[in-house]
Coordinates of C-alpha atoms and ligand atoms in Angstrom, one line a residue:
M1 CA 22.9 11.1 -35.5
S2 CA 25.3 9.5 -33.1
L3 CA 24.8 10.2 -29.4
S4 CA 27.7 10.3 -27.1
V5 CA 28.3 8.7 -23.7
E6 CA 29.2 10.9 -20.8
T7 CA 31.0 9.8 -17.6
V8 CA 29.8 11.5 -14.5
Q9 CA 31.8 11.6 -11.3
T10 CA 29.9 10.4 -8.2
K11 CA 30.4 9.3 -4.6
P12 CA 29.0 6.2 -2.8
Y13 CA 25.8 6.6 -0.8
E14 CA 25.5 4.6 2.4
G15 CA 22.9 1.9 2.7
Q16 CA 22.3 0.8 -0.8
K17 CA 21.9 -2.7 0.4
P18 CA 19.0 -4.7 -1.2
G19 CA 16.7 -6.3 1.4
T20 CA 14.2 -9.2 1.1
S21 CA 13.2 -8.0 -2.3
G22 CA 15.3 -5.1 -3.7
L23 CA 16.3 -1.7 -2.4
R24 CA 13.4 0.2 -0.9
K25 CA 13.7 3.8 0.4
K26 CA 11.7 6.9 0.6
V27 CA 11.2 8.7 -2.7
K28 CA 13.2 11.6 -1.2
V29 CA 16.2 9.3 -0.8
F30 CA 16.0 8.0 -4.4
T31 CA 15.7 11.5 -5.8
Q32 CA 18.9 12.8 -4.2
P33 CA 21.5 13.7 -6.8
N34 CA 23.0 10.6 -8.3
Y35 CA 21.3 8.2 -5.9
T36 CA 19.3 6.3 -8.4
E37 CA 22.0 6.6 -11.0
N38 CA 24.6 5.1 -8.7
F39 CA 22.4 2.1 -7.9
V40 CA 21.5 1.4 -11.5
Q41 CA 25.1 1.6 -12.6
C42 CA 26.0 -1.0 -9.8
I43 CA 23.2 -3.3 -11.0
L44 CA 24.5 -3.2 -14.5
D45 CA 28.1 -3.6 -13.4
A46 CA 27.2 -6.6 -11.2
N47 CA 26.3 -8.4 -14.5
G48 CA 30.0 -8.3 -15.6
A49 CA 30.8 -9.2 -19.1
A50 CA 27.3 -10.6 -19.8
L51 CA 26.0 -7.0 -20.0
A52 CA 27.5 -6.2 -23.4
G53 CA 25.0 -6.8 -26.2
S54 CA 22.3 -8.0 -23.7
T55 CA 18.6 -7.4 -23.6
L56 CA 16.9 -6.1 -20.4
V57 CA 13.3 -5.7 -19.4
V58 CA 12.3 -2.5 -17.5
G59 CA 9.1 -1.7 -15.8
G60 CA 7.4 -1.1 -12.5
D61 CA 4.1 -0.7 -10.6
G62 CA 3.4 2.8 -11.8
R63 CA 4.1 4.4 -8.5
Y64 CA 5.5 8.0 -8.1
Y65 CA 9.0 8.3 -9.7
C66 CA 8.6 5.1 -11.9
K67 CA 8.5 7.0 -15.2
E68 CA 11.5 9.2 -14.3
A69 CA 13.5 6.2 -13.1
A70 CA 12.6 4.1 -16.2
E71 CA 13.9 7.0 -18.4
L72 CA 17.1 7.2 -16.4
I73 CA 17.6 3.5 -16.8
V74 CA 17.3 3.8 -20.5
R75 CA 20.0 6.5 -20.7
I76 CA 22.4 4.6 -18.4
S77 CA 21.8 1.2 -20.1
A78 CA 22.5 2.8 -23.5
A79 CA 25.8 4.1 -22.2
N80 CA 26.8 0.7 -20.8
G81 CA 26.7 -1.5 -23.9
V82 CA 23.2 -3.0 -23.4
S83 CA 21.7 -3.7 -26.9
K84 CA 18.0 -3.7 -26.3
L85 CA 15.5 -2.7 -23.7
L86 CA 12.0 -3.9 -23.5
V87 CA 10.1 -1.1 -21.5
G88 CA 6.5 -1.4 -20.4
Q89 CA 4.4 1.4 -21.8
N90 CA 4.5 4.4 -19.4
G91 CA 7.1 2.4 -17.4
I92 CA 4.4 0.0 -16.2
L93 CA 4.7 -3.7 -15.8
S94 CA 3.6 -6.0 -13.0
T95 CA 6.3 -8.0 -11.2
P96 CA 5.0 -11.3 -12.5
A97 CA 4.8 -9.8 -16.0
V98 CA 8.5 -8.8 -15.8
S99 CA 9.4 -12.3 -14.8
S100 CA 7.4 -13.7 -17.7
L101 CA 8.9 -11.3 -20.2
I102 CA 12.5 -12.0 -19.1
R103 CA 11.9 -15.7 -19.7
H104 CA 9.9 -15.3 -22.9
N105 CA 12.5 -13.1 -24.5
K106 CA 15.6 -14.9 -23.1
A107 CA 16.7 -11.5 -21.6
L108 CA 19.7 -11.2 -19.3
G109 CA 17.4 -9.8 -16.7
G110 CA 15.0 -7.1 -15.7
I111 CA 14.9 -4.0 -13.5
V112 CA 11.7 -3.8 -11.6
L113 CA 10.7 -0.4 -10.2
T114 CA 8.5 -1.1 -7.2
A115 CA 8.3 -0.9 -3.4
S116 CA 5.6 -3.6 -3.8
H117 CA 3.2 -3.5 -0.8
N118 CA 4.7 -0.2 0.6
P119 CA 2.6 3.0 0.1
G120 CA 3.6 5.3 -2.8
G121 CA 3.6 9.0 -3.6
P122 CA 6.2 11.7 -3.1
E123 CA 6.3 11.2 0.7
N124 CA 6.4 7.5 0.6
D125 CA 8.4 4.6 -0.9
F126 CA 10.1 3.8 -4.1
G127 CA 12.2 0.7 -4.9
I128 CA 14.5 -0.9 -7.4
K129 CA 15.0 -4.7 -7.8
F130 CA 17.0 -6.7 -10.3
N131 CA 15.8 -10.0 -11.6
C132 CA 18.2 -12.5 -13.3
E133 CA 17.8 -14.4 -16.5
N134 CA 15.7 -17.1 -15.0
G135 CA 13.1 -14.3 -14.3
G136 CA 13.6 -14.5 -10.5
P137 CA 14.9 -12.0 -8.0
A138 CA 18.6 -11.9 -7.9
P139 CA 20.1 -14.3 -5.3
D140 CA 22.0 -13.1 -2.2
A141 CA 25.4 -13.5 -3.8
F142 CA 24.4 -11.2 -6.6
T143 CA 22.8 -8.5 -4.4
N144 CA 25.7 -8.6 -2.0
N145 CA 27.9 -7.8 -5.1
I146 CA 25.6 -4.9 -6.0
Y147 CA 25.9 -3.6 -2.5
K148 CA 29.7 -3.9 -2.5
L149 CA 29.9 -2.0 -5.8
S150 CA 27.7 0.7 -4.4
T151 CA 30.3 1.4 -1.6
E152 CA 33.1 1.8 -4.1
I153 CA 31.4 3.6 -7.0
K154 CA 33.3 6.6 -8.5
N155 CA 31.4 7.3 -11.6
Y156 CA 28.5 6.3 -13.8
K157 CA 27.9 6.4 -17.5
L158 CA 24.9 7.8 -19.3
V159 CA 23.8 9.2 -22.7
P160 CA 22.3 12.6 -21.6
Q161 CA 20.9 13.5 -25.1
L162 CA 18.9 10.3 -25.4
Q163 CA 15.2 11.4 -25.4
I164 CA 12.6 8.8 -25.4
D165 CA 8.8 8.7 -25.3
I166 CA 7.7 5.7 -23.3
S167 CA 4.1 6.6 -23.6
K168 CA 3.8 5.0 -27.1
V169 CA 4.2 1.4 -28.1
G170 CA 6.9 0.9 -30.7
E171 CA 10.5 0.3 -31.4
T172 CA 13.2 3.0 -31.8
S173 CA 16.8 2.5 -32.7
Y174 CA 19.6 4.8 -31.6
D175 CA 23.2 5.1 -32.6
I176 CA 25.3 5.4 -29.5
G177 CA 28.9 6.2 -30.4
G178 CA 28.6 4.0 -33.5
K179 CA 26.7 1.1 -31.8
K180 CA 23.1 0.3 -32.2
F181 CA 20.8 0.5 -29.2
V182 CA 17.1 -0.4 -29.4
V183 CA 14.3 0.6 -27.1
E184 CA 11.0 -1.3 -27.6
V185 CA 8.1 0.1 -25.7
I186 CA 5.7 -2.8 -25.2
D187 CA 2.1 -3.2 -24.4
A188 CA 2.2 -4.0 -20.6
V189 CA -0.4 -6.7 -20.6
A190 CA -0.3 -8.7 -23.9
N191 CA 2.5 -11.1 -23.1
Y192 CA 1.2 -11.8 -19.6
V193 CA -2.4 -12.5 -20.8
R194 CA -1.1 -14.9 -23.5
H195 CA 0.9 -16.7 -20.8
M196 CA -2.1 -17.1 -18.5
E197 CA -4.1 -18.5 -21.5
E198 CA -1.5 -21.2 -21.9
I199 CA -1.7 -22.2 -18.2
F200 CA -5.5 -22.1 -17.6
D201 CA -8.5 -23.3 -19.6
F202 CA -9.9 -19.9 -20.4
A203 CA -12.9 -21.3 -22.4
K204 CA -14.0 -23.4 -19.4
L205 CA -13.4 -20.5 -17.0
K206 CA -15.4 -18.2 -19.2
D207 CA -18.4 -20.5 -19.1
F208 CA -18.1 -20.7 -15.3
V209 CA -17.6 -17.0 -14.7
S210 CA -20.4 -15.9 -17.1
G211 CA -22.7 -18.6 -15.7
K212 CA -23.1 -20.4 -19.0
S213 CA -22.1 -23.7 -17.5
T214 CA -23.8 -23.3 -14.1
G215 CA -26.9 -21.2 -14.7
K216 CA -25.6 -18.2 -12.6
P217 CA -22.7 -15.9 -13.0
L218 CA -19.8 -16.1 -10.5
K219 CA -20.1 -13.1 -8.3
M220 CA -16.6 -11.7 -7.9
R221 CA -15.1 -8.7 -6.4
I222 CA -11.5 -8.1 -7.6
D223 CA -9.8 -5.2 -6.0
S224 CA -6.6 -3.9 -7.6
M225 CA -6.1 -1.3 -4.9
N226 CA -5.1 1.3 -7.5
G227 CA -1.9 -0.8 -8.2
V228 CA -0.5 -2.2 -11.4
T229 CA -2.9 -5.1 -11.7
G230 CA -5.7 -2.8 -12.9
S231 CA -5.0 -3.2 -16.6
Y232 CA -4.3 -6.9 -16.3
V233 CA -7.5 -7.5 -14.4
R234 CA -9.6 -5.6 -16.8
E235 CA -8.2 -7.5 -19.8
I236 CA -8.4 -11.0 -18.2
F237 CA -11.6 -10.9 -16.1
L238 CA -13.7 -8.5 -18.1
N239 CA -12.6 -8.9 -21.7
R240 CA -11.5 -12.6 -21.7
L241 CA -13.6 -14.2 -19.0
G242 CA -16.7 -12.1 -19.5
A243 CA -17.2 -10.8 -15.9
S244 CA -19.3 -7.7 -15.4
E245 CA -17.8 -4.3 -14.8
A246 CA -19.1 -4.4 -11.3
S247 CA -16.7 -7.3 -10.6
V248 CA -13.6 -5.1 -10.5
V249 CA -12.7 -2.0 -8.5
H250 CA -9.7 0.4 -8.2
T251 CA -8.4 -0.7 -11.5
T252 CA -6.6 2.5 -12.5
P253 CA -3.0 2.4 -11.5
L254 CA -2.2 5.6 -9.6
P255 CA 1.2 7.1 -8.5
D256 CA 0.1 7.2 -4.9
F257 CA -2.4 4.3 -5.1
G258 CA -5.1 6.9 -4.4
G259 CA -3.8 7.0 -0.8
L260 CA -4.5 3.3 -0.3
H261 CA -1.8 1.1 1.3
P262 CA -1.6 -1.5 -1.5
D263 CA -1.1 -4.5 0.8
P264 CA -3.8 -7.2 0.4
N265 CA -4.5 -8.1 4.0
L266 CA -7.4 -7.9 6.4
T267 CA -6.3 -4.4 7.6
Y268 CA -5.4 -2.6 4.4
A269 CA -7.9 -4.3 2.1
K270 CA -10.7 -3.4 4.6
D271 CA -13.0 -2.0 1.9
L272 CA -13.0 -5.4 0.1
V273 CA -13.5 -7.4 3.3
E274 CA -16.4 -5.2 4.5
T275 CA -18.1 -5.3 1.0
V276 CA -17.8 -9.0 0.6
A277 CA -18.9 -9.6 4.2
K278 CA -22.4 -8.4 3.2
G279 CA -22.8 -11.7 1.4
D280 CA -23.3 -10.7 -2.2
Y281 CA -20.1 -12.3 -3.5
D282 CA -18.8 -15.8 -4.1
I283 CA -15.1 -14.7 -4.1
G284 CA -13.2 -11.6 -3.2
A285 CA -9.6 -11.0 -4.1
A286 CA -7.0 -8.2 -3.8
F287 CA -3.4 -7.6 -4.9
D288 CA -0.5 -5.5 -3.8
G289 CA 1.0 -2.6 -5.7
D290 CA 3.2 -4.6 -8.1
G291 CA 0.7 -7.5 -8.5
D292 CA 2.7 -10.4 -7.0
R293 CA 0.6 -10.8 -3.8
N294 CA -3.0 -12.0 -3.5
M295 CA -5.6 -12.3 -0.8
I296 CA -8.5 -14.7 -1.3
I297 CA -11.7 -14.5 0.6
G298 CA -14.9 -16.5 0.1
S299 CA -18.6 -15.6 0.5
K300 CA -19.3 -13.4 3.6
A301 CA -15.5 -12.6 3.7
F302 CA -14.5 -16.1 4.8
F303 CA -10.7 -15.7 5.1
V304 CA -8.3 -18.1 3.4
T305 CA -4.9 -18.0 5.0
P306 CA -2.1 -18.0 2.4
S307 CA -0.7 -21.1 4.0
D308 CA -4.1 -22.9 3.4
S309 CA -4.5 -21.4 0.0
L310 CA -1.2 -23.0 -1.1
A311 CA -2.2 -26.4 0.3
V312 CA -5.6 -26.3 -1.4
I313 CA -4.1 -25.4 -4.7
A314 CA -1.6 -28.2 -4.3
H315 CA -4.4 -30.7 -3.6
Y316 CA -6.3 -29.7 -6.7
L317 CA -3.5 -29.3 -9.3
E318 CA -5.5 -31.4 -11.7
A319 CA -7.9 -28.5 -12.1
I320 CA -5.1 -26.5 -13.9
P321 CA -4.1 -27.7 -17.4
Y322 CA -0.5 -26.4 -17.0
F323 CA 0.2 -29.1 -14.4
Q324 CA -1.3 -31.8 -16.4
K325 CA 1.0 -30.8 -19.3
N326 CA 4.2 -30.2 -17.3
G327 CA 3.8 -32.7 -14.5
V328 CA 3.8 -32.1 -10.7
Q329 CA 7.2 -31.7 -9.1
G330 CA 7.8 -30.8 -5.4
F331 CA 6.2 -28.1 -3.3
A332 CA 7.8 -25.4 -1.1
R333 CA 7.0 -22.7 1.5
S334 CA 8.9 -20.1 3.3
M335 CA 9.9 -21.0 6.9
P336 CA 7.3 -18.8 8.7
T337 CA 4.5 -20.2 6.5
A338 CA 2.4 -22.8 8.2
S339 CA 3.0 -26.4 7.0
A340 CA -0.4 -27.2 5.6
V341 CA 1.2 -27.8 2.1
D342 CA 3.6 -30.3 3.7
L343 CA 0.7 -32.6 4.5
V344 CA -0.5 -32.5 0.9
G345 CA 3.0 -33.2 -0.4
K346 CA 3.4 -36.1 1.9
K347 CA 0.1 -37.6 0.7
L348 CA 1.1 -37.2 -2.9
G349 CA 4.7 -38.5 -2.3
K350 CA 6.3 -35.2 -3.4
E351 CA 9.4 -33.4 -2.0
V352 CA 8.5 -30.4 0.2
F353 CA 11.1 -27.7 0.9
E354 CA 11.3 -25.1 3.6
V355 CA 13.2 -22.0 2.5
P356 CA 13.9 -18.6 4.1
T357 CA 11.5 -15.6 3.6
G358 CA 11.8 -14.2 0.1
W359 CA 10.9 -15.5 -3.3
K360 CA 14.5 -15.6 -4.4
Y361 CA 15.0 -18.8 -2.5
F362 CA 12.6 -20.8 -4.6
G363 CA 14.4 -20.1 -7.9
N364 CA 17.1 -22.7 -7.8
L365 CA 14.7 -25.5 -6.9
M366 CA 12.5 -24.5 -9.8
D367 CA 15.4 -24.3 -12.2
A368 CA 16.5 -27.7 -11.1
G369 CA 13.1 -29.2 -11.9
R370 CA 12.3 -30.1 -8.3
L371 CA 9.6 -27.5 -7.5
C372 CA 6.4 -26.6 -9.2
L373 CA 4.3 -24.8 -6.6
C374 CA 5.2 -22.6 -3.6
G375 CA 4.0 -19.9 -1.3
E376 CA 4.6 -17.6 1.5
E377 CA 2.3 -16.7 4.4
S378 CA 2.7 -13.0 3.3
F379 CA 0.0 -13.5 0.6
G380 CA 2.4 -15.0 -1.9
T381 CA 1.5 -17.9 -4.1
G382 CA 2.9 -19.0 -7.4
S383 CA 4.3 -21.8 -9.6
N384 CA 7.2 -22.5 -11.9
H385 CA 5.5 -20.8 -14.8
I386 CA 7.6 -17.8 -13.8
R387 CA 10.1 -17.1 -11.0
E388 CA 8.0 -14.6 -9.0
K389 CA 4.8 -15.0 -7.0
D390 CA 1.8 -14.1 -9.0
G391 CA -1.4 -12.6 -7.7
I392 CA -3.6 -12.9 -10.8
W393 CA -2.4 -16.5 -11.3
A394 CA -3.5 -17.3 -7.8
V395 CA -7.0 -16.0 -8.4
L396 CA -7.3 -17.9 -11.7
A397 CA -6.1 -21.0 -9.8
W398 CA -8.8 -20.5 -7.2
I399 CA -11.5 -20.0 -9.8
S400 CA -10.3 -23.1 -11.5
V401 CA -10.6 -25.0 -8.2
M402 CA -14.1 -23.6 -7.7
Q403 CA -15.1 -24.7 -11.2
H404 CA -13.6 -28.1 -10.8
T405 CA -15.2 -28.9 -7.5
G406 CA -18.4 -27.0 -8.0
K407 CA -18.1 -25.8 -4.4
G408 CA -17.8 -22.5 -2.6
I409 CA -14.6 -21.4 -0.9
E410 CA -15.7 -22.1 2.7
D411 CA -16.8 -25.6 1.8
I412 CA -13.5 -26.3 -0.1
L413 CA -11.6 -25.3 3.0
K414 CA -13.7 -27.2 5.4
Q415 CA -13.4 -30.3 3.4
H416 CA -9.7 -29.8 3.1
W417 CA -9.4 -29.6 6.9
S418 CA -11.5 -32.6 7.4
V419 CA -9.0 -34.6 5.3
Y420 CA -5.7 -33.1 6.5
G421 CA -6.5 -31.4 9.8
R422 CA -6.0 -27.6 10.1
N423 CA -2.9 -25.4 10.6
Y424 CA -4.2 -22.4 12.6
F425 CA -2.0 -19.4 11.7
T426 CA -1.7 -15.8 12.6
R427 CA 0.9 -13.1 12.0
Y428 CA 1.3 -9.9 14.0
D429 CA 3.2 -7.0 12.4
Y430 CA 4.5 -4.1 14.5
E431 CA 5.3 -1.6 11.8
E432 CA 7.8 1.3 12.0
C433 CA 9.2 0.6 15.5
E434 CA 12.6 2.1 16.5
L435 CA 15.5 0.1 15.1
D436 CA 17.9 -0.2 18.1
P437 CA 15.5 -1.6 20.7
C438 CA 14.3 -4.1 18.1
N439 CA 17.8 -5.3 17.3
E440 CA 18.3 -5.6 21.1
M441 CA 15.1 -7.6 21.4
M442 CA 16.2 -10.0 18.7
S443 CA 19.6 -10.6 20.2
T444 CA 18.3 -11.0 23.7
T445 CA 15.6 -13.4 22.5
E446 CA 18.2 -15.3 20.5
K447 CA 20.4 -15.7 23.5
T448 CA 17.4 -16.9 25.6
I449 CA 16.2 -19.5 23.1
T450 CA 19.6 -20.9 22.1
S451 CA 20.8 -21.3 25.7
P452 CA 21.2 -25.0 26.5
E453 CA 18.5 -25.2 29.2
F454 CA 15.8 -23.7 26.9
V455 CA 15.0 -27.0 25.1
G456 CA 12.7 -29.0 27.4
R457 CA 11.3 -25.9 29.2
S458 CA 7.5 -25.7 29.5
F459 CA 5.4 -22.6 29.1
S460 CA 1.8 -22.3 30.2
S461 CA -0.9 -19.9 29.3
G462 CA -4.7 -19.9 29.0
G463 CA -4.9 -23.5 30.4
K464 CA -2.5 -24.8 27.8
T465 CA 1.1 -26.0 28.3
Y466 CA 3.7 -26.2 25.6
K467 CA 7.1 -27.9 25.9
V468 CA 10.0 -26.7 23.8
R469 CA 11.3 -29.3 21.3
E470 CA 13.9 -27.1 19.5
A471 CA 14.8 -23.5 19.1
D472 CA 17.2 -21.7 16.8
N473 CA 17.9 -18.9 14.4
F474 CA 16.9 -20.5 11.1
S475 CA 19.6 -21.1 8.6
Y476 CA 19.3 -22.7 5.2
T477 CA 21.5 -24.5 2.8
D478 CA 20.3 -24.4 -0.8
P479 CA 20.0 -28.0 -1.9
V480 CA 21.1 -27.0 -5.5
D481 CA 24.1 -24.7 -5.2
K482 CA 24.8 -25.3 -1.5
S483 CA 24.8 -21.6 -0.7
V484 CA 24.0 -20.8 2.9
A485 CA 21.7 -18.2 4.3
T486 CA 22.0 -17.6 8.1
K487 CA 20.0 -15.7 10.7
Q488 CA 16.7 -16.0 8.8
G489 CA 14.4 -15.8 11.8
L490 CA 14.1 -17.0 15.4
R491 CA 11.9 -20.0 15.9
I492 CA 10.7 -22.0 18.8
V493 CA 9.1 -25.4 18.0
F494 CA 7.1 -27.1 20.7
E495 CA 6.6 -30.8 21.1
D496 CA 3.2 -30.8 19.5
G497 CA 4.6 -29.0 16.4
S498 CA 3.3 -25.6 17.3
R499 CA 5.6 -22.8 16.5
I500 CA 6.6 -19.2 17.4
V501 CA 8.6 -17.4 14.8
M502 CA 10.0 -13.9 15.0
R503 CA 12.0 -11.9 12.5
L504 CA 12.6 -8.3 11.5
S505 CA 11.3 -7.3 8.1
G506 CA 13.7 -6.7 5.2
T507 CA 11.3 -4.6 3.1
G508 CA 10.7 -1.6 5.2
S509 CA 12.2 1.7 4.2
S510 CA 12.9 3.1 7.6
G511 CA 12.9 2.0 11.3
A512 CA 12.1 -1.7 12.0
T513 CA 9.0 -3.8 11.4
V514 CA 8.7 -6.8 13.8
R515 CA 6.9 -9.9 12.5
L516 CA 5.6 -12.4 14.9
Y517 CA 4.2 -15.6 13.4
I518 CA 2.3 -18.3 15.4
D519 CA 1.0 -21.6 14.1
S520 CA -0.5 -24.6 15.6
Y521 CA -1.9 -27.8 14.1
E522 CA -5.1 -29.6 15.1
K523 CA -6.2 -32.9 13.6
E524 CA -9.8 -32.9 14.8
N525 CA -10.7 -29.5 16.2
V526 CA -10.7 -27.7 12.9
L527 CA -13.6 -25.2 13.1
G528 CA -12.3 -22.9 15.8
Q529 CA -11.4 -19.3 15.6
A530 CA -7.7 -18.7 15.0
S531 CA -7.4 -15.8 17.4
V532 CA -8.9 -17.8 20.2
M533 CA -7.0 -21.0 19.4
L534 CA -3.7 -19.2 19.2
K535 CA -4.1 -16.8 22.1
P536 CA -2.1 -18.9 24.6
L537 CA 0.9 -19.1 22.2
I538 CA 0.7 -15.4 21.4
D539 CA 1.0 -14.6 25.1
I540 CA 3.9 -17.0 25.5
A541 CA 5.7 -15.3 22.5
L542 CA 5.2 -11.9 24.0
E543 CA 6.5 -13.1 27.3
I544 CA 9.6 -14.8 26.0
S545 CA 10.5 -11.9 23.6
Q546 CA 9.4 -9.1 26.0
L547 CA 8.1 -7.4 22.9
P548 CA 5.9 -4.8 24.6
K549 CA 8.9 -3.7 26.7
F550 CA 11.3 -3.4 23.8
T551 CA 9.0 -1.9 21.2
G552 CA 6.7 0.1 23.5
R553 CA 3.8 -1.4 21.6
Q554 CA 0.8 -2.9 23.3
A555 CA -0.8 -4.0 20.1
P556 CA 0.3 -4.9 16.6
T557 CA -0.3 -2.6 13.5
V558 CA -1.7 -5.4 11.4
I559 CA -3.0 -8.8 12.4
T560 CA -3.4 -11.5 9.7
Ligands
VG1_1 C1 7.9 -9.4 3.1 C2 7.3 -10.8 3.3 C3 8.0 -11.8 2.4 C4 8.0 -11.3 0.9 C5 8.6 -10.0 0.8 C6 8.4 -9.4 -0.6 O1 9.3 -9.5 3.5 O2 7.4 -11.2 4.6 O3 7.4 -13.1 2.6 O4 8.7 -12.2 0.1 O5 7.9 -9.1 1.7 O6 7.1 -9.3 -1.0 P1 9.8 -8.9 4.9 O7 11.3 -9.1 4.9 O8 9.3 -7.5 5.0 O9 9.1 -9.8 5.9 V1 6.7 -8.1 -2.0 O10 5.2 -8.4 -2.5 O11 6.9 -6.7 -1.0 O12 7.8 -8.0 -3.2
CO2 CO1 4.7 -7.3 -4.2

């Protein structure tokens, strides 16, 4: 039976502007009449002529509204000339798995249904993101076009009669007005697990995890926080690497993450931190809702900052077979990330890039063969095996480093600092502030720090004095396509290299979240406490920005 295409009249919605990583709004916003339909139609239209006859990947982190949105995308794609969709079973695919699938299947792109580290459920957030054919988040020019189309949209197309059952793996063909359209519901984990097996030495890791090669099993606590990684974690760590059932927790993806805030940091992954603090584990790890972030802690909850995590992995790339096979190109980090990896890059004679916040800025450098390992301070680590950050990959990388060195996490870090010195780092998040005063704070602070007399000024606090070397609103020219991204965050760099960085989040769904990043390098004094070492700079940052006055907040929501 041939199914027919229907054209539905619609009107533009305001604010369908993708942020740091896709469009994120409350579920209640996405479920307004035609809201999701409009945005999906604009994503497809932004692909232009390439859409006809294309293959797309569709899946998400399993949060509330994922399944409904996936089914809508099937009906809209069928009506817009797409030939084939690869859909994760029950609409579920982690963000790294989508990136891998796009590349593996040479698809035109993928639609990722996630609000990542934001809470889920009917009262919370949903999100939609488009990844391009390299597997990476669409670049600014592409998302700007989606936004422009969303302001002009008059109608969208769909095939209302198309009924699909995405709960069963298998391929179904449809006749859409005489053209063939195929939906293949795929096992969510199989391709990703195969990919990880190509990258890491699973046989070696299995002997290490099970204790065959060391005489005692590795004591792990892997917390999926009820996000999408649950099924991947069970297959990889339990079935392939032989870890015990007690090594994994919260591995059932739930639509509201069981009420957890699936953001792997010291505040929201408190349960993991408190459990590992008791001393019964060698490594603890957590992921965010869509599986691209990771937090690593060692025995007794020894915290590894993501900036250090990146640097350590860079130092030990020989522990990962993938890099032996593919070679080691350059490294990169986002601007607010502390520069620990730069020191490793310098020692190894590699290019090191500093890009704006957001994984989309790494893609071009990877595609050009100049970048193999990168990270963000926001618990993002990854390599050029895909074009997204990859939480499970990061844990496998750390276990590989532990196996390779025969050392625990704290010792690995201490040794690293003894060679390179230490970049102390902290981030303060002030979540859900009022937008207008935050915008005012940003513009006032920008004026202050870019006025000519600011460079050279000294600030003192807690017995320390810092002299300003440079200050600006960070802008970035992509070395490959020369595209320019401006206003990527206020930064003040002092003469000793210490930095204060401040920006507004681009992933929140309402209000404003202020992020304040502080880092400072010490060559010798490497065993201090970050909160103590950085206190003077924090006070200086609060004074320059007048943050308490503008936000009305005396303390941050989250400290990293
Ligand atoms: C945050 C992080 C950024 C990360 C982005 C997406 O963005 O700071 O480093 O790339 O989230 O991560 P923002 O604009 O809120 O600071 V994810 O795991 O939410 O896709
Ligand atoms: Co995420």
